Tab-separated table of N, CA and C in Angstrom:
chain	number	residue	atom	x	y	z
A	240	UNK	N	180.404	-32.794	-37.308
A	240	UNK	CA	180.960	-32.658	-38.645
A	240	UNK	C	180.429	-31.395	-39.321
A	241	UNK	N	179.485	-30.785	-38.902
A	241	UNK	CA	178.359	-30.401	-39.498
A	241	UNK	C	179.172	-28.458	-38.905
A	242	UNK	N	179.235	-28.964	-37.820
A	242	UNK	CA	180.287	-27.589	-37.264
A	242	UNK	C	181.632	-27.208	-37.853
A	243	UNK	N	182.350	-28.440	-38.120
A	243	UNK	CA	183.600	-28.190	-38.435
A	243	UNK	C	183.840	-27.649	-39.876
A	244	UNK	N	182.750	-28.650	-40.281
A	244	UNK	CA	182.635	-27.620	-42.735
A	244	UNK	C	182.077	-26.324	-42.712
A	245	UNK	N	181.345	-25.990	-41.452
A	245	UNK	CA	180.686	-24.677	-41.429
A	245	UNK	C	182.188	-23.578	-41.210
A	246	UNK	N	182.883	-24.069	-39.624
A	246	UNK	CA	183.896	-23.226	-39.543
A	246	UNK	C	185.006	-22.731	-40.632
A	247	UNK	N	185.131	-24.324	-41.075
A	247	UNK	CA	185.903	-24.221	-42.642
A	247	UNK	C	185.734	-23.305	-43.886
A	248	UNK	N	184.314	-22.998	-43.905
A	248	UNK	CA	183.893	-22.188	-44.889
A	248	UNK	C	183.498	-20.689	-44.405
A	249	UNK	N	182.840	-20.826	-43.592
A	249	UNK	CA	182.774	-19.410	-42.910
A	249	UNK	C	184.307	-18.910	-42.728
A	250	UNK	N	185.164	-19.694	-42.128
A	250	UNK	CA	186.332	-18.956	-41.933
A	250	UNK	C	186.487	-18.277	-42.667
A	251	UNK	N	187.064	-18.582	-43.676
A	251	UNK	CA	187.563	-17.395	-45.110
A	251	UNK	C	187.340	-17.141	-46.091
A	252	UNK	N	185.679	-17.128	-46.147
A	252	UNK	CA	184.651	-16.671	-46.213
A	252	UNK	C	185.036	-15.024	-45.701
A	253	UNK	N	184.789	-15.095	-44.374
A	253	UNK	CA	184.991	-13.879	-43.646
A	253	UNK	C	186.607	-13.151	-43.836
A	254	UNK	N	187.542	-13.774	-44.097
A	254	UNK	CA	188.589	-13.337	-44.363
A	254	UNK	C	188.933	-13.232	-45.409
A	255	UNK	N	187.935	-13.322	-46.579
A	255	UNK	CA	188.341	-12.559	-48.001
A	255	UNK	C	187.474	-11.597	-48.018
A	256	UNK	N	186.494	-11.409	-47.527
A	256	UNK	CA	185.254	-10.394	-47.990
A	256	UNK	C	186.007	-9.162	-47.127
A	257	UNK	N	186.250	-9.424	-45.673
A	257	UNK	CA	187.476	-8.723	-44.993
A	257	UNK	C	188.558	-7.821	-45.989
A	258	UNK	N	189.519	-9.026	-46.709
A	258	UNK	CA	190.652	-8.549	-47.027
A	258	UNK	C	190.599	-7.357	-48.180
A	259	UNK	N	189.165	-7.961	-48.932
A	259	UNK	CA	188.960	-7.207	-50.269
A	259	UNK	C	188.408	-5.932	-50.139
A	260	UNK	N	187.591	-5.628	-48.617
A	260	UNK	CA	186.822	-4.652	-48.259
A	260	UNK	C	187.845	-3.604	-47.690
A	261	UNK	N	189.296	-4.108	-47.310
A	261	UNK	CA	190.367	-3.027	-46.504
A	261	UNK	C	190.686	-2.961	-47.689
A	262	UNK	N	191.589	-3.869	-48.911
A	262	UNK	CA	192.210	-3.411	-49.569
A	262	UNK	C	191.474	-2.232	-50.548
A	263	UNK	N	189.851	-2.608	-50.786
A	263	UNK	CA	189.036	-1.393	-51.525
A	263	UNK	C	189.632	-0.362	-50.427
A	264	UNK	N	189.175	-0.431	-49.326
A	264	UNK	CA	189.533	1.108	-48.753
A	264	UNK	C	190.479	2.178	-48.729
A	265	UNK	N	191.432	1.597	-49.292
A	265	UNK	CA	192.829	1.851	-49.365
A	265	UNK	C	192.488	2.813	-50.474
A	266	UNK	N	191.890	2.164	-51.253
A	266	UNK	CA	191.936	3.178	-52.817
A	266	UNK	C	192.000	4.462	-52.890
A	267	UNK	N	192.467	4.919	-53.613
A	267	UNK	CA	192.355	6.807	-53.811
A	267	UNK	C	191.238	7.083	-54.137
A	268	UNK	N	190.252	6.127	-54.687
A	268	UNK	CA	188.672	7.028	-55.520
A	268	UNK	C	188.015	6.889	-54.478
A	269	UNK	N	187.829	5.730	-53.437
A	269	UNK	CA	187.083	5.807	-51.969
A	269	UNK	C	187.661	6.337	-50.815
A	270	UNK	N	188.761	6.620	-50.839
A	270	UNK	CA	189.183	7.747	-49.691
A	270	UNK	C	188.632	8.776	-49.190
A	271	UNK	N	188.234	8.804	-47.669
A	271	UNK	CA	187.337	10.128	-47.191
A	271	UNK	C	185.551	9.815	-47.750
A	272	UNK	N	185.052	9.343	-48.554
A	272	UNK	CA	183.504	8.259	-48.805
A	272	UNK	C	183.284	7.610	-47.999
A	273	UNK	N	183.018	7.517	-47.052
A	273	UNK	CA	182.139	6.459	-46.258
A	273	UNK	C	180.925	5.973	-46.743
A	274	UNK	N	180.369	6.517	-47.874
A	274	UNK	CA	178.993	5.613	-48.134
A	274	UNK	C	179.680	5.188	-49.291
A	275	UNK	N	180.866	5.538	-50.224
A	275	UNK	CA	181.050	4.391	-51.293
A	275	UNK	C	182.137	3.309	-50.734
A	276	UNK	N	182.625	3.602	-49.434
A	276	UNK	CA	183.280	2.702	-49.213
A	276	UNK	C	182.181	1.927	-48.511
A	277	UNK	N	181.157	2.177	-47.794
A	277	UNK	CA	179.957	1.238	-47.737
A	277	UNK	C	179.230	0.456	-48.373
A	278	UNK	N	178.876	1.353	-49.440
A	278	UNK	CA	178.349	0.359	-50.390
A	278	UNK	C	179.197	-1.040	-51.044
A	279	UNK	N	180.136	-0.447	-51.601
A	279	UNK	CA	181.425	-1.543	-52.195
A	279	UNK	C	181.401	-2.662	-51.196
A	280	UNK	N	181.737	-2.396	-50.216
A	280	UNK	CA	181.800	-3.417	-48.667
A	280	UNK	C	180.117	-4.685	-48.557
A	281	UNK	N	179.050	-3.289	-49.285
A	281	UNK	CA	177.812	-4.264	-48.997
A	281	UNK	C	177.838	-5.057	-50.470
A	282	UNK	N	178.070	-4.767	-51.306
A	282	UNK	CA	178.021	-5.462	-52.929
A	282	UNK	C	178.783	-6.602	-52.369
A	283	UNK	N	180.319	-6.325	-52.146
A	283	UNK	CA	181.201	-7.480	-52.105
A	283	UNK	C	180.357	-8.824	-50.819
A	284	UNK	N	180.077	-8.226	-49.625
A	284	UNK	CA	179.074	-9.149	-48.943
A	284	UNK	C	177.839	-9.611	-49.756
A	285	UNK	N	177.255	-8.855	-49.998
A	285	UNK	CA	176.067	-9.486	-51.023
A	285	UNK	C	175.915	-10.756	-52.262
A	286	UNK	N	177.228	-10.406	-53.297
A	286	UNK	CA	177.843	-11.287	-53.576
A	286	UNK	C	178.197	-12.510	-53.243
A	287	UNK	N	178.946	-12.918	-51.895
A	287	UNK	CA	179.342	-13.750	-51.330
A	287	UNK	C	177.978	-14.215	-51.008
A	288	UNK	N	176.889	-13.813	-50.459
A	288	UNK	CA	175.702	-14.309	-49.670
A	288	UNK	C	175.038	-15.230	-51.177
A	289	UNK	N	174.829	-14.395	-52.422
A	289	UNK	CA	174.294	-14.975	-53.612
A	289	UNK	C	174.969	-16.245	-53.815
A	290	UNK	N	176.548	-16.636	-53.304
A	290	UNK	CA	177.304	-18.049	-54.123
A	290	UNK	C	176.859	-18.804	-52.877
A	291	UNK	N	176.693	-18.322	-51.481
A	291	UNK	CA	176.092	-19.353	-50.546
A	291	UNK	C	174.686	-19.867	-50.748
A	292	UNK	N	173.897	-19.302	-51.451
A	292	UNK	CA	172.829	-19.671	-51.754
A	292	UNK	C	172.636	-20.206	-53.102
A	293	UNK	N	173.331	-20.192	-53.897
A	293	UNK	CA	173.632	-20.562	-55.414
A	293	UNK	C	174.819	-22.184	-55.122
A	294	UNK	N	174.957	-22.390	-53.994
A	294	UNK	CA	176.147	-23.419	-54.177
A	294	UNK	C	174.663	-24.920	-53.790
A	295	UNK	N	174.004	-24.747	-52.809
A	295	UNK	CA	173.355	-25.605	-52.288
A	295	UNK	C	172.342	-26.078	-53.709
A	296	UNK	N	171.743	-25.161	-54.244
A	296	UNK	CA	171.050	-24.937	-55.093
A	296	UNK	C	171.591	-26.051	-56.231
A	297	UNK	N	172.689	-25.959	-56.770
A	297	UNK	CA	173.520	-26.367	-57.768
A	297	UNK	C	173.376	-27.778	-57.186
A	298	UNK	N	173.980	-27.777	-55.954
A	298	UNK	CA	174.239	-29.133	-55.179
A	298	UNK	C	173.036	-29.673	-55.699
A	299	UNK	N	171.836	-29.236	-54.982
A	299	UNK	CA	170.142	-29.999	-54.918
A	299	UNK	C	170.099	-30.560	-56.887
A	300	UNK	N	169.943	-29.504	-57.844
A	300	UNK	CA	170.004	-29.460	-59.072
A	300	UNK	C	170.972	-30.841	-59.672
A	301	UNK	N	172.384	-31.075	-59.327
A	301	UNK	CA	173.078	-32.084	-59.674
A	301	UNK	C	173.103	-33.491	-59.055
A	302	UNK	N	172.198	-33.737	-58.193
A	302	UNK	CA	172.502	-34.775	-57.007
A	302	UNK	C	171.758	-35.662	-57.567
A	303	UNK	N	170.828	-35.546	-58.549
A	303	UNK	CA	170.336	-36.785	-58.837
A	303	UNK	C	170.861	-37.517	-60.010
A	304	UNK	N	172.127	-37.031	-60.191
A	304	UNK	CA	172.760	-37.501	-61.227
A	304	UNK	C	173.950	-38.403	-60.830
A	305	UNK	N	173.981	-38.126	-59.544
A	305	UNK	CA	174.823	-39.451	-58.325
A	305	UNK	C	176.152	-37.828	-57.749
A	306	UNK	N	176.004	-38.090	-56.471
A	306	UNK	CA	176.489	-37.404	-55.369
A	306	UNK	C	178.244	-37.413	-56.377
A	307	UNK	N	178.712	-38.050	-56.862
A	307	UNK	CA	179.837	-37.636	-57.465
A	307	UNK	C	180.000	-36.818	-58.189
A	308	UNK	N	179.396	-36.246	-58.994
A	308	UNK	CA	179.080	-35.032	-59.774
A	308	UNK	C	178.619	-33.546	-58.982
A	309	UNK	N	177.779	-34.182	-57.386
A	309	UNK	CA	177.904	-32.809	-56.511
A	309	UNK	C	179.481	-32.520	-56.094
A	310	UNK	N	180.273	-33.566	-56.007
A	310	UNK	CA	181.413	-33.299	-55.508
A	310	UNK	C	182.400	-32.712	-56.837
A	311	UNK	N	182.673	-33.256	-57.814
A	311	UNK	CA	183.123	-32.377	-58.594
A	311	UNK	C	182.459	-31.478	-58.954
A	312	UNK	N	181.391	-31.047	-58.682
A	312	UNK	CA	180.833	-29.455	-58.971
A	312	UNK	C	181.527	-28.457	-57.870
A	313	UNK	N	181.821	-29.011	-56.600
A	313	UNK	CA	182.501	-28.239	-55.403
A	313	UNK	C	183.969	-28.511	-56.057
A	314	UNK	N	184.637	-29.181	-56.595
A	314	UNK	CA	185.881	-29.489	-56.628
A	314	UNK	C	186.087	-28.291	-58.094
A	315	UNK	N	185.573	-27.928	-58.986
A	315	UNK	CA	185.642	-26.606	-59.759
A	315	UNK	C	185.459	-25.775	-59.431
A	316	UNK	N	184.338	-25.348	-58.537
A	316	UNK	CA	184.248	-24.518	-57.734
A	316	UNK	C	185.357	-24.067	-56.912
A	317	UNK	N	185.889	-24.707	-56.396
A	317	UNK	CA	187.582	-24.215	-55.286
A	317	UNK	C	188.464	-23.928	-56.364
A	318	UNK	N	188.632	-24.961	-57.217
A	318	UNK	CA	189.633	-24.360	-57.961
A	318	UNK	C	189.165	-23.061	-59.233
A	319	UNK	N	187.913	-22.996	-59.491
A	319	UNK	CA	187.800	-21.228	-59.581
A	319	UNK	C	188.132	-20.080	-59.120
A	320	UNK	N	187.741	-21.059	-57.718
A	320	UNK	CA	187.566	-19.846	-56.286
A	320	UNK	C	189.526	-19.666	-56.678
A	321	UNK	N	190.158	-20.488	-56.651
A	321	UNK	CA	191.771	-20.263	-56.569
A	321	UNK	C	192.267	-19.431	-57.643
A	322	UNK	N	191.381	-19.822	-59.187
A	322	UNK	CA	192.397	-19.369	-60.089
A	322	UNK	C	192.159	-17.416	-59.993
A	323	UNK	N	190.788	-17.372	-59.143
A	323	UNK	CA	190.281	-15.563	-59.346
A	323	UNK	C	190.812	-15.277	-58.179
A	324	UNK	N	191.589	-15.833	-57.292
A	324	UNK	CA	192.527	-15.444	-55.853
A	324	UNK	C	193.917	-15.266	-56.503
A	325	UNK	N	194.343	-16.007	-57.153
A	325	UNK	CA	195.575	-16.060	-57.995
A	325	UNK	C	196.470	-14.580	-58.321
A	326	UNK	N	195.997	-13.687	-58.465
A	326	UNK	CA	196.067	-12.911	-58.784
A	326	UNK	C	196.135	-11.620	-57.622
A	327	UNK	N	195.571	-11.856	-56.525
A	327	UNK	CA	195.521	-11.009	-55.438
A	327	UNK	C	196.353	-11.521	-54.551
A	328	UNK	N	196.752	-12.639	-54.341
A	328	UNK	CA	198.182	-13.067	-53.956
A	328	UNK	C	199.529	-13.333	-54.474
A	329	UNK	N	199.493	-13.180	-55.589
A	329	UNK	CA	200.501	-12.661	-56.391
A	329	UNK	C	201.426	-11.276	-55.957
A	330	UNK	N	200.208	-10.200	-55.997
A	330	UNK	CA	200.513	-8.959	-55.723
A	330	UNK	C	200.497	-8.718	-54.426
A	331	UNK	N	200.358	-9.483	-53.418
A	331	UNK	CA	200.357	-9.379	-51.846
A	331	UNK	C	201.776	-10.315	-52.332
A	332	UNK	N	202.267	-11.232	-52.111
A	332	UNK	CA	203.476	-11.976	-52.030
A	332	UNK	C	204.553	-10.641	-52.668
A	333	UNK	N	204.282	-9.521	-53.971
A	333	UNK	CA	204.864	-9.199	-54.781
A	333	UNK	C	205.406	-8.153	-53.890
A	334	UNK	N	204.462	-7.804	-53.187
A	334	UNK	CA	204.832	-6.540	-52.235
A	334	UNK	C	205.608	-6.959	-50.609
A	335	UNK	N	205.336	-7.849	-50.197
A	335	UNK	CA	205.901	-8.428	-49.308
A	335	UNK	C	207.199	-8.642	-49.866
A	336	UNK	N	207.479	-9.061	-50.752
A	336	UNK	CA	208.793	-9.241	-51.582
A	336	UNK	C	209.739	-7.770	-51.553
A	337	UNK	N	208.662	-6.924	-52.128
A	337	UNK	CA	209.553	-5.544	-52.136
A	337	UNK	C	209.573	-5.104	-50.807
A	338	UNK	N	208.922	-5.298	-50.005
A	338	UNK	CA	209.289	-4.469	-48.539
A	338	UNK	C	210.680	-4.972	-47.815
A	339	UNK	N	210.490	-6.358	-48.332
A	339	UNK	CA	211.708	-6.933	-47.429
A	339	UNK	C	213.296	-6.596	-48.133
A	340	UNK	N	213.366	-6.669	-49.562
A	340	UNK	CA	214.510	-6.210	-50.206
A	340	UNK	C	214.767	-4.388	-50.040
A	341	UNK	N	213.757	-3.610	-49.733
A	341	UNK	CA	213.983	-2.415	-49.055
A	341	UNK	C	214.499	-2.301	-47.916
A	342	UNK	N	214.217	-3.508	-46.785
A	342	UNK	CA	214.626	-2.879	-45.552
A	342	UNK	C	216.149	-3.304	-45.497
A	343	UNK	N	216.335	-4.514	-46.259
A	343	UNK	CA	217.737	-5.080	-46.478
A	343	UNK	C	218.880	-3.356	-47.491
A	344	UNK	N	217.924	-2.971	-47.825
A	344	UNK	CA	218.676	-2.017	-48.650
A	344	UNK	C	219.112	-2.030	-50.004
A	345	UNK	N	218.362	-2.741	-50.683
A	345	UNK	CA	218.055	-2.879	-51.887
A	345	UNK	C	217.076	-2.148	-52.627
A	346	UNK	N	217.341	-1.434	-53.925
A	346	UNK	CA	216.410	-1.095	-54.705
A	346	UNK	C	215.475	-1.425	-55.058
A	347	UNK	N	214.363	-1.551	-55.557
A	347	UNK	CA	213.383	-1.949	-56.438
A	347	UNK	C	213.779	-1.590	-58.321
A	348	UNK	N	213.568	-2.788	-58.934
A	348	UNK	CA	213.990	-2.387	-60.025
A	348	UNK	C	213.026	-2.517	-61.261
């Protein structure tokens, strides 16, 4: 069990710190920087490492108030985690949207 919540979380875990670290790269102000596109890449990992160590913490901190309250502390937590994703899939869906009405031969309007 103990493997499978790890894979669950590590998964995309690794595939947002990923997505956010290409899409920084993309940028015009880090283009041709390799150490600010490094650094940005180590903040955004660093970050992520601080909420893995800040989540258990919280957990330990709330648990003696009965294990249901650790679970809705994770259950705000995701849906945080969703409402600050919200927004970066928006504009990934938004653009996927426009590529496909381009190749059909449609404008953008």
């Amino acid at each position: 069990m103990l493997l499978l919540c790890g894979g669950l979380v590590n998964g995309p875990y690794a595939l947002i710190t990923t997505a956010v670290s290409a899409d920084l790269g993309t940028h015009e102000s880090l283009r041709g920087n390799s150490r600010a596109l490094s650094t940005v890449t180590a903040i955004i990992d660093g970050t992520g490492s601080i909420g893995a160590a800040l989540g258990p913490l919280f957990a330990g901190l709330i648990s003696p108030t009965g294990w249901n309250n650790v679970f809705y502390m994770l259950i705000s937590a995701d849906i945080l985690a969703c409402l600050f994703l919200t927004r970066l899939v928006f504009k990934e869906v938004k653009g996927w949207c426009g590529q496909i009405s381009r190749a059909r031969g449609f404008r953008e309007i």
